[in-house]
Amino acid sequence: MATEASPARLTAAGLSRDGDRGVTGPLQGHHHEAYAIVLPPGHPLGADYTRGKLRVRRENLRWFDRRTFASEEKLLMALRGRVSRIPPCAEFTEGLFLQGFVEGRTLPRARFGLGRLSGRHVRQLGELFGQLAAIKHGELSLELLPEEPQGPEGGSRPPVRDGDSAGFLGRLIDFTQFQVYGEHVGEFGALFEGLGISATSLKGLRERSMELTERPFSLVHGDLHRRNLIVDAAGDLWFIDWELAMIGDPLYELATHLHLMDYPDCDTRRVKRVWREAVEAARPGASDGWERDLPQLLAFKRAQSVYTDVIRTAAALMAGAGMLALVAGAVAVAGPPGAGAGPGPRCLRLARAAGRIQRVLAVAKEALGLPAVPTRARIRAVYGEWLRERAERRG
């Protein structure tokens, strides 16, 4: 039986030159339902583009990162001419924007010592770092999102002063503690407790963040992972998906990029070097203290990933088909010796989820002050018990 098209799909078909036949998607993405469409005649994105991308934000999303700008599309429009190799964006009708669709492939992962970043791509990353560092605090006249409440009592605080790198990281830690952990602890608290994570797990990271060197703030993309790095037919690197962009410490860009990319050591060294040279040329002082401070920002990214992945993994298991089968498999695995014949195929999803969570916990062990990393069996048992309780509440 054919499923009914979503409102976003219907909008895409209405904009496409070829109707629904000219629509591709939905495209991969967490925050938006997105489609590529064949552009109609007279479109305003330029002669180089035959397809555009429509993005409609999904409802009732969980956000795990701070955001600064109210409109990604208006940010893209403001950056044209200042940042190279970003998609053009235009407002077709009031409140409805289309971006140019960058034809190409995502940047491949290096494996087995192969697939290192080309010199061309390293240079183009450096160009981006320098162009972003040149965009100063207060230069972009765009609507900003309101400051989120901070602290257990929900009070708001004034914006972080330009150059206050310690305050910037402290605000990111606050967001993770109060908006990610605090807002979800009622639903997912048993998971965090079972994995050894508490409300005080970020205390050490917060104390160390107060020692960061001051650096002048600039624009940061904030989400430079492989799916957001597109290699076009000419071999050039393009940078897409700017919804997590913010004004802040330029070193946060390097830390986030290194954390998300998981480069081999040789490429890590090259990217560090090109980042330092680029930001220092664009804004003298933008790399001050970077070698001392980078480990602290990387530690935050590792800790943040734990909170994000624990919740997303649980939500995915709960939403997936066969939740009761997952519970039954988890009970068989977690029960006493002889209680079951083993996980079997139906528990494979739970076993894979436990492997992912163990890996992110191992990487963040020092950042979160964990005395030990739980075993996969322990993680399966924690998630299995949580799923069982959810199933009982539903039933």
CSV table of C-alpha atoms in Angstrom, one decimal:
chain,number,residue,atom,x,y,z
A,1,MET,CA,0.0,0.0,0.0
A,2,ALA,CA,1.4,3.4,-1.0
A,3,THR,CA,2.1,5.8,1.9
A,4,GLU,CA,0.7,9.3,1.8
A,5,ALA,CA,3.2,11.9,0.8
A,6,SER,CA,4.3,14.2,3.6
A,7,PRO,CA,3.6,18.0,3.4
A,8,ALA,CA,7.3,18.6,2.7
A,9,ARG,CA,7.3,16.1,-0.2
A,10,LEU,CA,4.2,17.7,-1.6
A,11,THR,CA,5.9,21.1,-1.4
A,12,ALA,CA,9.0,19.8,-3.1
A,13,ALA,CA,6.9,18.3,-5.9
A,14,GLY,CA,5.1,21.6,-6.3
A,15,LEU,CA,8.3,23.5,-6.8
A,16,SER,CA,10.0,20.9,-9.0
A,17,ARG,CA,10.0,21.5,-12.8
A,18,ASP,CA,9.0,17.9,-13.3
A,19,GLY,CA,6.6,17.5,-10.4
A,20,ASP,CA,7.1,14.5,-8.2
A,21,ARG,CA,9.3,12.8,-10.9
A,22,GLY,CA,11.8,15.5,-10.4
A,23,VAL,CA,12.1,15.0,-6.6
A,24,THR,CA,14.8,12.9,-4.9
A,25,GLY,CA,14.7,12.0,-1.3
A,26,PRO,CA,14.2,12.3,1.5
A,27,LEU,CA,17.9,12.9,1.9
A,28,GLN,CA,19.8,11.8,4.9
A,29,GLY,CA,19.6,14.2,7.8
A,30,HIS,CA,18.5,14.3,11.4
A,31,HIS,CA,17.1,17.8,11.9
A,32,HIS,CA,15.3,18.3,8.5
A,33,GLU,CA,13.2,16.4,6.0
A,34,ALA,CA,15.1,17.3,2.8
A,35,TYR,CA,14.6,16.8,-0.9
A,36,ALA,CA,16.6,17.6,-4.0
A,37,ILE,CA,14.4,18.9,-6.8
A,38,VAL,CA,14.8,19.7,-10.5
A,39,LEU,CA,14.7,23.5,-10.5
A,40,PRO,CA,12.0,25.3,-12.5
A,41,PRO,CA,12.8,27.8,-15.3
A,42,GLY,CA,13.9,31.2,-14.1
A,43,HIS,CA,15.0,30.1,-10.7
A,44,PRO,CA,17.3,32.5,-8.8
A,45,LEU,CA,20.1,30.2,-7.8
A,46,GLY,CA,22.2,30.7,-10.9
A,47,ALA,CA,23.0,29.0,-14.1
A,48,ASP,CA,25.4,26.5,-12.5
A,49,TYR,CA,22.6,24.8,-10.7
A,50,THR,CA,20.0,22.5,-12.2
A,51,ARG,CA,18.8,21.1,-8.8
A,52,GLY,CA,18.0,22.7,-5.6
A,53,LYS,CA,17.5,21.4,-2.0
A,54,LEU,CA,14.4,22.0,0.1
A,55,ARG,CA,14.8,21.5,3.8
A,56,VAL,CA,11.9,21.5,6.2
A,57,ARG,CA,12.7,21.2,9.9
A,58,ARG,CA,11.3,18.2,11.6
A,59,GLU,CA,8.8,18.7,14.5
A,60,ASN,CA,9.4,17.8,18.1
A,61,LEU,CA,13.2,17.3,17.7
A,62,ARG,CA,15.6,16.8,20.5
A,63,TRP,CA,18.5,19.3,20.1
A,64,PHE,CA,21.9,18.3,21.5
A,65,ASP,CA,23.9,21.4,20.3
A,66,ARG,CA,23.6,25.1,21.0
A,67,ARG,CA,22.4,27.2,18.1
A,68,THR,CA,22.9,30.8,17.5
A,69,PHE,CA,21.2,31.9,14.3
A,70,ALA,CA,17.4,31.8,13.8
A,71,SER,CA,17.7,31.0,10.1
A,72,GLU,CA,20.3,28.9,8.4
A,73,GLU,CA,19.1,30.1,5.0
A,74,LYS,CA,19.6,33.8,5.9
A,75,LEU,CA,23.0,33.0,7.2
A,76,LEU,CA,24.0,31.4,3.9
A,77,MET,CA,22.7,34.5,2.1
A,78,ALA,CA,24.8,36.7,4.3
A,79,LEU,CA,27.9,34.7,3.7
A,80,ARG,CA,27.8,34.8,-0.1
A,81,GLY,CA,31.0,36.5,-1.3
A,82,ARG,CA,32.7,36.0,2.1
A,83,VAL,CA,32.9,32.2,2.3
A,84,SER,CA,33.9,30.1,-0.7
A,85,ARG,CA,32.2,26.9,-1.9
A,86,ILE,CA,29.0,27.1,0.0
A,87,PRO,CA,25.6,26.6,-1.7
A,88,PRO,CA,23.7,29.6,-2.8
A,89,CYS,CA,20.3,30.2,-1.2
A,90,ALA,CA,17.3,32.2,-2.2
A,91,GLU,CA,13.8,32.8,-0.9
A,92,PHE,CA,11.2,31.6,-3.4
A,93,THR,CA,8.1,32.7,-1.6
A,94,GLU,CA,7.8,34.3,1.8
A,95,GLY,CA,9.4,32.0,4.3
A,96,LEU,CA,10.2,29.3,1.8
A,97,PHE,CA,13.9,29.0,0.9
A,98,LEU,CA,15.8,26.8,-1.6
A,99,GLN,CA,19.5,26.0,-1.5
A,100,GLY,CA,21.6,25.1,-4.5
A,101,PHE,CA,22.2,21.3,-4.5
A,102,VAL,CA,25.9,20.5,-4.6
A,103,GLU,CA,26.4,17.6,-6.9
A,104,GLY,CA,29.1,15.3,-5.7
A,105,ARG,CA,30.1,12.7,-3.0
A,106,THR,CA,30.9,13.0,0.6
A,107,LEU,CA,34.5,13.1,1.6
A,108,PRO,CA,35.5,9.4,2.0
A,109,ARG,CA,37.0,8.1,5.2
A,110,ALA,CA,40.7,7.1,5.3
A,111,ARG,CA,41.1,3.4,5.9
A,112,PHE,CA,44.1,1.0,6.1
A,113,GLY,CA,46.5,3.9,5.5
A,114,LEU,CA,44.8,4.9,2.3
A,115,GLY,CA,42.5,7.8,1.3
A,116,ARG,CA,44.5,10.6,3.1
A,117,LEU,CA,43.3,14.1,2.5
A,118,SER,CA,44.6,15.5,-0.7
A,119,GLY,CA,46.8,18.6,-0.6
A,120,ARG,CA,44.0,20.4,-2.5
A,121,HIS,CA,41.4,19.6,0.2
A,122,VAL,CA,43.8,20.6,3.0
A,123,ARG,CA,44.3,23.9,1.3
A,124,GLN,CA,40.5,24.4,0.8
A,125,LEU,CA,39.9,23.6,4.5
A,126,GLY,CA,42.5,26.2,5.3
A,127,GLU,CA,40.7,28.7,3.1
A,128,LEU,CA,37.5,28.0,5.0
A,129,PHE,CA,39.1,28.4,8.4
A,130,GLY,CA,40.6,31.7,7.4
A,131,GLN,CA,37.4,33.1,5.9
A,132,LEU,CA,35.4,32.2,9.1
A,133,ALA,CA,38.1,33.7,11.4
A,134,ALA,CA,37.8,36.9,9.4
A,135,ILE,CA,34.1,37.3,10.3
A,136,LYS,CA,34.2,39.1,13.6
A,137,HIS,CA,31.8,39.1,16.5
A,138,GLY,CA,28.9,41.5,15.8
A,139,GLU,CA,29.5,41.7,12.0
A,140,LEU,CA,26.5,39.6,10.9
A,141,SER,CA,23.2,41.5,11.3
A,142,LEU,CA,21.0,38.4,11.6
A,143,GLU,CA,18.2,37.4,14.0
A,144,LEU,CA,19.7,35.4,16.9
A,145,LEU,CA,17.9,32.7,18.9
A,146,PRO,CA,17.3,33.7,22.5
A,147,GLU,CA,19.7,32.6,25.2
A,148,GLU,CA,18.5,29.3,26.6
A,149,PRO,CA,17.9,29.1,30.4
A,150,GLN,CA,21.0,28.0,32.4
A,151,GLY,CA,21.3,26.2,35.7
A,152,PRO,CA,18.9,24.1,37.7
A,153,GLU,CA,16.6,27.1,38.4
A,154,GLY,CA,16.4,28.0,34.8
A,155,GLY,CA,17.8,31.5,35.1
A,156,SER,CA,19.2,33.3,32.0
A,157,ARG,CA,22.7,34.9,31.8
A,158,PRO,CA,24.1,37.7,29.6
A,159,PRO,CA,25.9,36.8,26.4
A,160,VAL,CA,29.5,35.7,26.7
A,161,ARG,CA,31.9,38.6,26.2
A,162,ASP,CA,33.9,38.6,22.9
A,163,GLY,CA,37.2,36.7,23.4
A,164,ASP,CA,36.1,35.0,26.6
A,165,SER,CA,37.0,31.5,25.5
A,166,ALA,CA,36.5,30.1,29.1
A,167,GLY,CA,33.0,31.6,29.2
A,168,PHE,CA,32.2,30.2,25.8
A,169,LEU,CA,33.2,26.6,26.7
A,170,GLY,CA,31.4,27.0,30.1
A,171,ARG,CA,28.2,27.9,28.3
A,172,LEU,CA,28.5,24.8,26.0
A,173,ILE,CA,29.0,22.7,29.1
A,174,ASP,CA,25.9,24.3,30.7
A,175,PHE,CA,23.9,23.4,27.6
A,176,THR,CA,25.0,19.8,27.8
A,177,GLN,CA,24.3,19.6,31.6
A,178,PHE,CA,21.0,21.4,31.8
A,179,GLN,CA,19.4,21.2,28.3
A,180,VAL,CA,20.6,17.8,27.2
A,181,TYR,CA,21.0,15.9,30.5
A,182,GLY,CA,18.7,17.9,32.7
A,183,GLU,CA,15.8,18.1,30.3
A,184,HIS,CA,16.0,14.4,29.6
A,185,VAL,CA,16.9,12.9,32.9
A,186,GLY,CA,13.3,12.1,33.8
A,187,GLU,CA,13.0,9.8,30.7
A,188,PHE,CA,16.6,8.5,30.4
A,189,GLY,CA,18.0,8.9,33.9
A,190,ALA,CA,18.1,5.2,34.6
A,191,LEU,CA,20.3,4.7,31.5
A,192,PHE,CA,22.7,7.4,32.6
A,193,GLU,CA,22.8,6.0,36.2
A,194,GLY,CA,23.4,2.5,35.0
A,195,LEU,CA,26.3,3.6,32.8
A,196,GLY,CA,27.9,5.5,35.7
A,197,ILE,CA,27.0,9.1,34.5
A,198,SER,CA,25.5,11.6,36.9
A,199,ALA,CA,24.8,15.3,37.2
A,200,THR,CA,28.3,15.8,38.5
A,201,SER,CA,30.1,14.1,35.7
A,202,LEU,CA,31.0,17.4,34.0
A,203,LYS,CA,32.4,19.0,37.1
A,204,GLY,CA,36.0,18.3,36.3
A,205,LEU,CA,35.6,19.5,32.8
A,206,ARG,CA,33.9,22.7,33.9
A,207,GLU,CA,36.8,23.5,36.4
A,208,ARG,CA,39.4,22.9,33.7
A,209,SER,CA,37.5,25.1,31.2
A,210,MET,CA,38.1,28.2,33.4
A,211,GLU,CA,41.8,28.2,32.4
A,212,LEU,CA,41.4,28.7,28.7
A,213,THR,CA,43.3,31.5,26.9
A,214,GLU,CA,41.3,34.4,25.5
A,215,ARG,CA,40.9,34.4,21.7
A,216,PRO,CA,38.9,36.8,19.5
A,217,PHE,CA,35.5,35.3,18.6
A,218,SER,CA,34.6,34.6,15.0
A,219,LEU,CA,32.1,32.6,13.0
A,220,VAL,CA,32.4,28.8,13.4
A,221,HIS,CA,30.5,26.2,11.3
A,222,GLY,CA,30.3,23.8,14.2
A,223,ASP,CA,29.5,20.6,12.3
A,224,LEU,CA,32.2,19.9,9.8
A,225,HIS,CA,31.9,16.1,9.5
A,226,ARG,CA,32.2,14.0,6.4
A,227,ARG,CA,28.6,14.2,5.3
A,228,ASN,CA,28.8,18.0,5.3
A,229,LEU,CA,32.0,18.0,3.2
A,230,ILE,CA,31.1,17.4,-0.5
A,231,VAL,CA,33.6,16.7,-3.3
A,232,ASP,CA,32.3,18.0,-6.6
A,233,ALA,CA,33.0,16.6,-10.1
A,234,ALA,CA,36.0,19.0,-10.4
A,235,GLY,CA,37.5,17.7,-7.1
A,236,ASP,CA,36.7,20.8,-5.1
A,237,LEU,CA,35.5,20.7,-1.5
A,238,TRP,CA,32.2,22.3,-0.6
A,239,PHE,CA,30.8,23.0,2.9
A,240,ILE,CA,27.1,22.4,3.6
A,241,ASP,CA,24.6,22.3,6.5
A,242,TRP,CA,25.2,25.5,8.5
A,243,GLU,CA,22.4,25.2,11.1
A,244,LEU,CA,24.8,24.7,14.0
A,245,ALA,CA,27.0,27.7,13.1
A,246,MET,CA,27.7,30.1,16.0
A,247,ILE,CA,29.9,33.0,17.0
A,248,GLY,CA,32.6,31.9,19.4
A,249,ASP,CA,36.1,30.6,20.0
A,250,PRO,CA,37.7,29.7,16.7
A,251,LEU,CA,39.6,26.8,18.3
A,252,TYR,CA,36.2,25.2,18.9
A,253,GLU,CA,36.0,24.7,15.1
A,254,LEU,CA,39.3,22.8,15.0
A,255,ALA,CA,38.3,20.6,18.0
A,256,THR,CA,34.9,19.8,16.6
A,257,HIS,CA,36.3,19.0,13.2
A,258,LEU,CA,39.0,16.7,14.5
A,259,HIS,CA,36.6,15.0,16.8
A,260,LEU,CA,34.0,14.3,14.1
A,261,MET,CA,36.5,13.3,11.4
A,262,ASP,CA,38.7,10.8,13.3
A,263,TYR,CA,41.6,11.5,11.0
A,264,PRO,CA,44.8,9.3,11.0
A,265,ASP,CA,47.6,11.0,12.9
A,266,CYS,CA,49.3,12.3,9.7
A,267,ASP,CA,46.1,14.2,8.6
A,268,THR,CA,45.5,15.5,12.1
A,269,ARG,CA,48.9,17.1,12.1
A,270,ARG,CA,48.3,18.7,8.6
A,271,VAL,CA,44.9,20.0,9.6
A,272,LYS,CA,46.2,21.5,12.8
A,273,ARG,CA,48.9,23.3,10.9
A,274,VAL,CA,46.7,24.7,8.2
A,275,TRP,CA,44.1,25.8,10.8
A,276,ARG,CA,46.7,27.7,12.8
A,277,GLU,CA,48.3,29.4,9.8
A,278,ALA,CA,44.9,30.3,8.3
A,279,VAL,CA,43.3,31.8,11.4
A,280,GLU,CA,46.4,33.6,12.5
A,281,ALA,CA,46.7,35.3,9.0
A,282,ALA,CA,43.1,36.3,9.2
A,283,ARG,CA,42.9,37.4,12.8
A,284,PRO,CA,46.2,37.8,14.7
A,285,GLY,CA,45.8,36.2,18.1
A,286,ALA,CA,43.1,33.8,17.0
A,287,SER,CA,45.4,30.8,17.7
A,288,ASP,CA,46.8,32.1,21.0
A,289,GLY,CA,47.3,29.2,23.5
A,290,TRP,CA,45.8,26.7,21.0
A,291,GLU,CA,48.1,23.8,21.8
A,292,ARG,CA,47.4,24.0,25.5
A,293,ASP,CA,43.7,24.5,25.1
A,294,LEU,CA,42.8,22.1,22.3
A,295,PRO,CA,42.8,19.0,24.6
A,296,GLN,CA,40.2,20.7,26.8
A,297,LEU,CA,37.9,21.4,23.9
A,298,LEU,CA,38.4,17.9,22.5
A,299,ALA,CA,37.5,16.5,26.0
A,300,PHE,CA,34.3,18.4,25.9
A,301,LYS,CA,33.4,17.1,22.5
A,302,ARG,CA,34.0,13.5,23.7
A,303,ALA,CA,31.9,14.0,26.8
A,304,GLN,CA,29.1,15.7,24.7
A,305,SER,CA,29.0,12.7,22.4
A,306,VAL,CA,28.2,10.4,25.3
A,307,TYR,CA,25.1,12.4,26.3
A,308,THR,CA,23.9,12.6,22.7
A,309,ASP,CA,24.5,9.0,21.8
A,310,VAL,CA,23.0,7.5,25.0
A,311,ILE,CA,19.7,9.3,24.3
A,312,ARG,CA,19.7,8.9,20.5
A,313,THR,CA,20.5,5.2,20.8
A,314,ALA,CA,17.7,4.6,23.3
A,315,ALA,CA,15.2,6.6,21.2
A,316,ALA,CA,16.1,4.6,18.1
A,317,LEU,CA,15.7,1.3,19.9
A,318,MET,CA,12.4,2.3,21.3
A,319,ALA,CA,11.1,3.6,17.9
A,320,GLY,CA,12.4,0.5,16.0
A,321,ALA,CA,10.1,-2.3,15.0
A,322,GLY,CA,10.1,-5.3,17.4
A,323,MET,CA,10.7,-3.5,20.6
A,324,LEU,CA,9.2,-6.4,22.6
A,325,ALA,CA,11.5,-8.8,20.8
A,326,LEU,CA,14.5,-6.6,21.8
A,327,VAL,CA,13.3,-6.7,25.4
A,328,ALA,CA,13.0,-10.5,25.2
A,329,GLY,CA,16.5,-10.8,23.8
A,330,ALA,CA,17.9,-8.5,26.4
A,331,VAL,CA,16.4,-10.5,29.2
A,332,ALA,CA,17.9,-13.7,27.7
A,333,VAL,CA,21.3,-12.0,27.6
A,334,ALA,CA,21.1,-10.3,31.0
A,335,GLY,CA,19.5,-13.2,32.9
A,336,PRO,CA,21.3,-15.7,35.1
A,337,PRO,CA,23.4,-18.5,33.6
A,338,GLY,CA,21.1,-21.0,31.9
A,339,ALA,CA,18.2,-18.5,31.6
A,340,GLY,CA,18.4,-18.3,27.9
A,341,ALA,CA,20.1,-19.6,24.8
A,342,GLY,CA,21.7,-16.3,23.9
A,343,PRO,CA,20.8,-13.2,22.0
A,344,GLY,CA,20.0,-14.6,18.6
A,345,PRO,CA,19.3,-12.5,15.5
A,346,ARG,CA,16.5,-10.5,17.0
A,347,CYS,CA,18.9,-9.0,19.7
A,348,LEU,CA,21.6,-8.0,17.2
A,349,ARG,CA,20.4,-4.4,17.1
A,350,LEU,CA,20.8,-4.2,20.9
A,351,ALA,CA,24.2,-5.8,20.8
A,352,ARG,CA,25.4,-3.3,18.1
A,353,ALA,CA,24.0,-0.4,20.1
A,354,ALA,CA,25.9,-1.6,23.2
A,355,GLY,CA,29.1,-1.7,21.1
A,356,ARG,CA,28.6,1.9,20.0
A,357,ILE,CA,27.9,3.1,23.5
A,358,GLN,CA,31.0,1.3,24.9
A,359,ARG,CA,33.2,3.0,22.3
A,360,VAL,CA,32.0,6.5,23.0
A,361,LEU,CA,32.3,5.9,26.8
A,362,ALA,CA,35.9,4.6,26.3
A,363,VAL,CA,36.8,7.7,24.4
A,364,ALA,CA,35.2,10.0,27.0
A,365,LYS,CA,36.4,8.0,30.1
A,366,GLU,CA,38.9,10.6,31.2
A,367,ALA,CA,36.8,13.6,30.3
A,368,LEU,CA,33.9,12.4,32.4
A,369,GLY,CA,36.0,11.0,35.2
A,370,LEU,CA,34.7,7.5,34.9
A,371,PRO,CA,36.5,5.0,37.1
A,372,ALA,CA,35.9,2.2,34.5
A,373,VAL,CA,34.1,1.6,31.2
A,374,PRO,CA,31.1,-0.7,31.5
A,375,THR,CA,31.3,-4.0,29.6
A,376,ARG,CA,29.1,-4.6,26.6
A,377,ALA,CA,27.1,-7.2,28.6
A,378,ARG,CA,26.5,-4.5,31.3
A,379,ILE,CA,25.4,-1.9,28.7
A,380,ARG,CA,23.1,-4.5,27.0
A,381,ALA,CA,21.6,-5.2,30.4
A,382,VAL,CA,21.1,-1.5,31.2
A,383,TYR,CA,19.4,-0.8,27.9
A,384,GLY,CA,17.4,-4.1,28.2
A,385,GLU,CA,16.0,-3.2,31.6
A,386,TRP,CA,15.2,0.3,30.4
A,387,LEU,CA,13.3,-1.1,27.4
A,388,ARG,CA,11.5,-3.6,29.5
A,389,GLU,CA,10.2,-0.8,31.9
A,390,ARG,CA,9.1,1.2,28.9
A,391,ALA,CA,7.3,-1.7,27.4
A,392,GLU,CA,5.5,-2.4,30.7
A,393,ARG,CA,4.4,1.2,30.9
A,394,ARG,CA,3.0,1.0,27.4
A,395,GLY,CA,1.3,-2.3,28.0
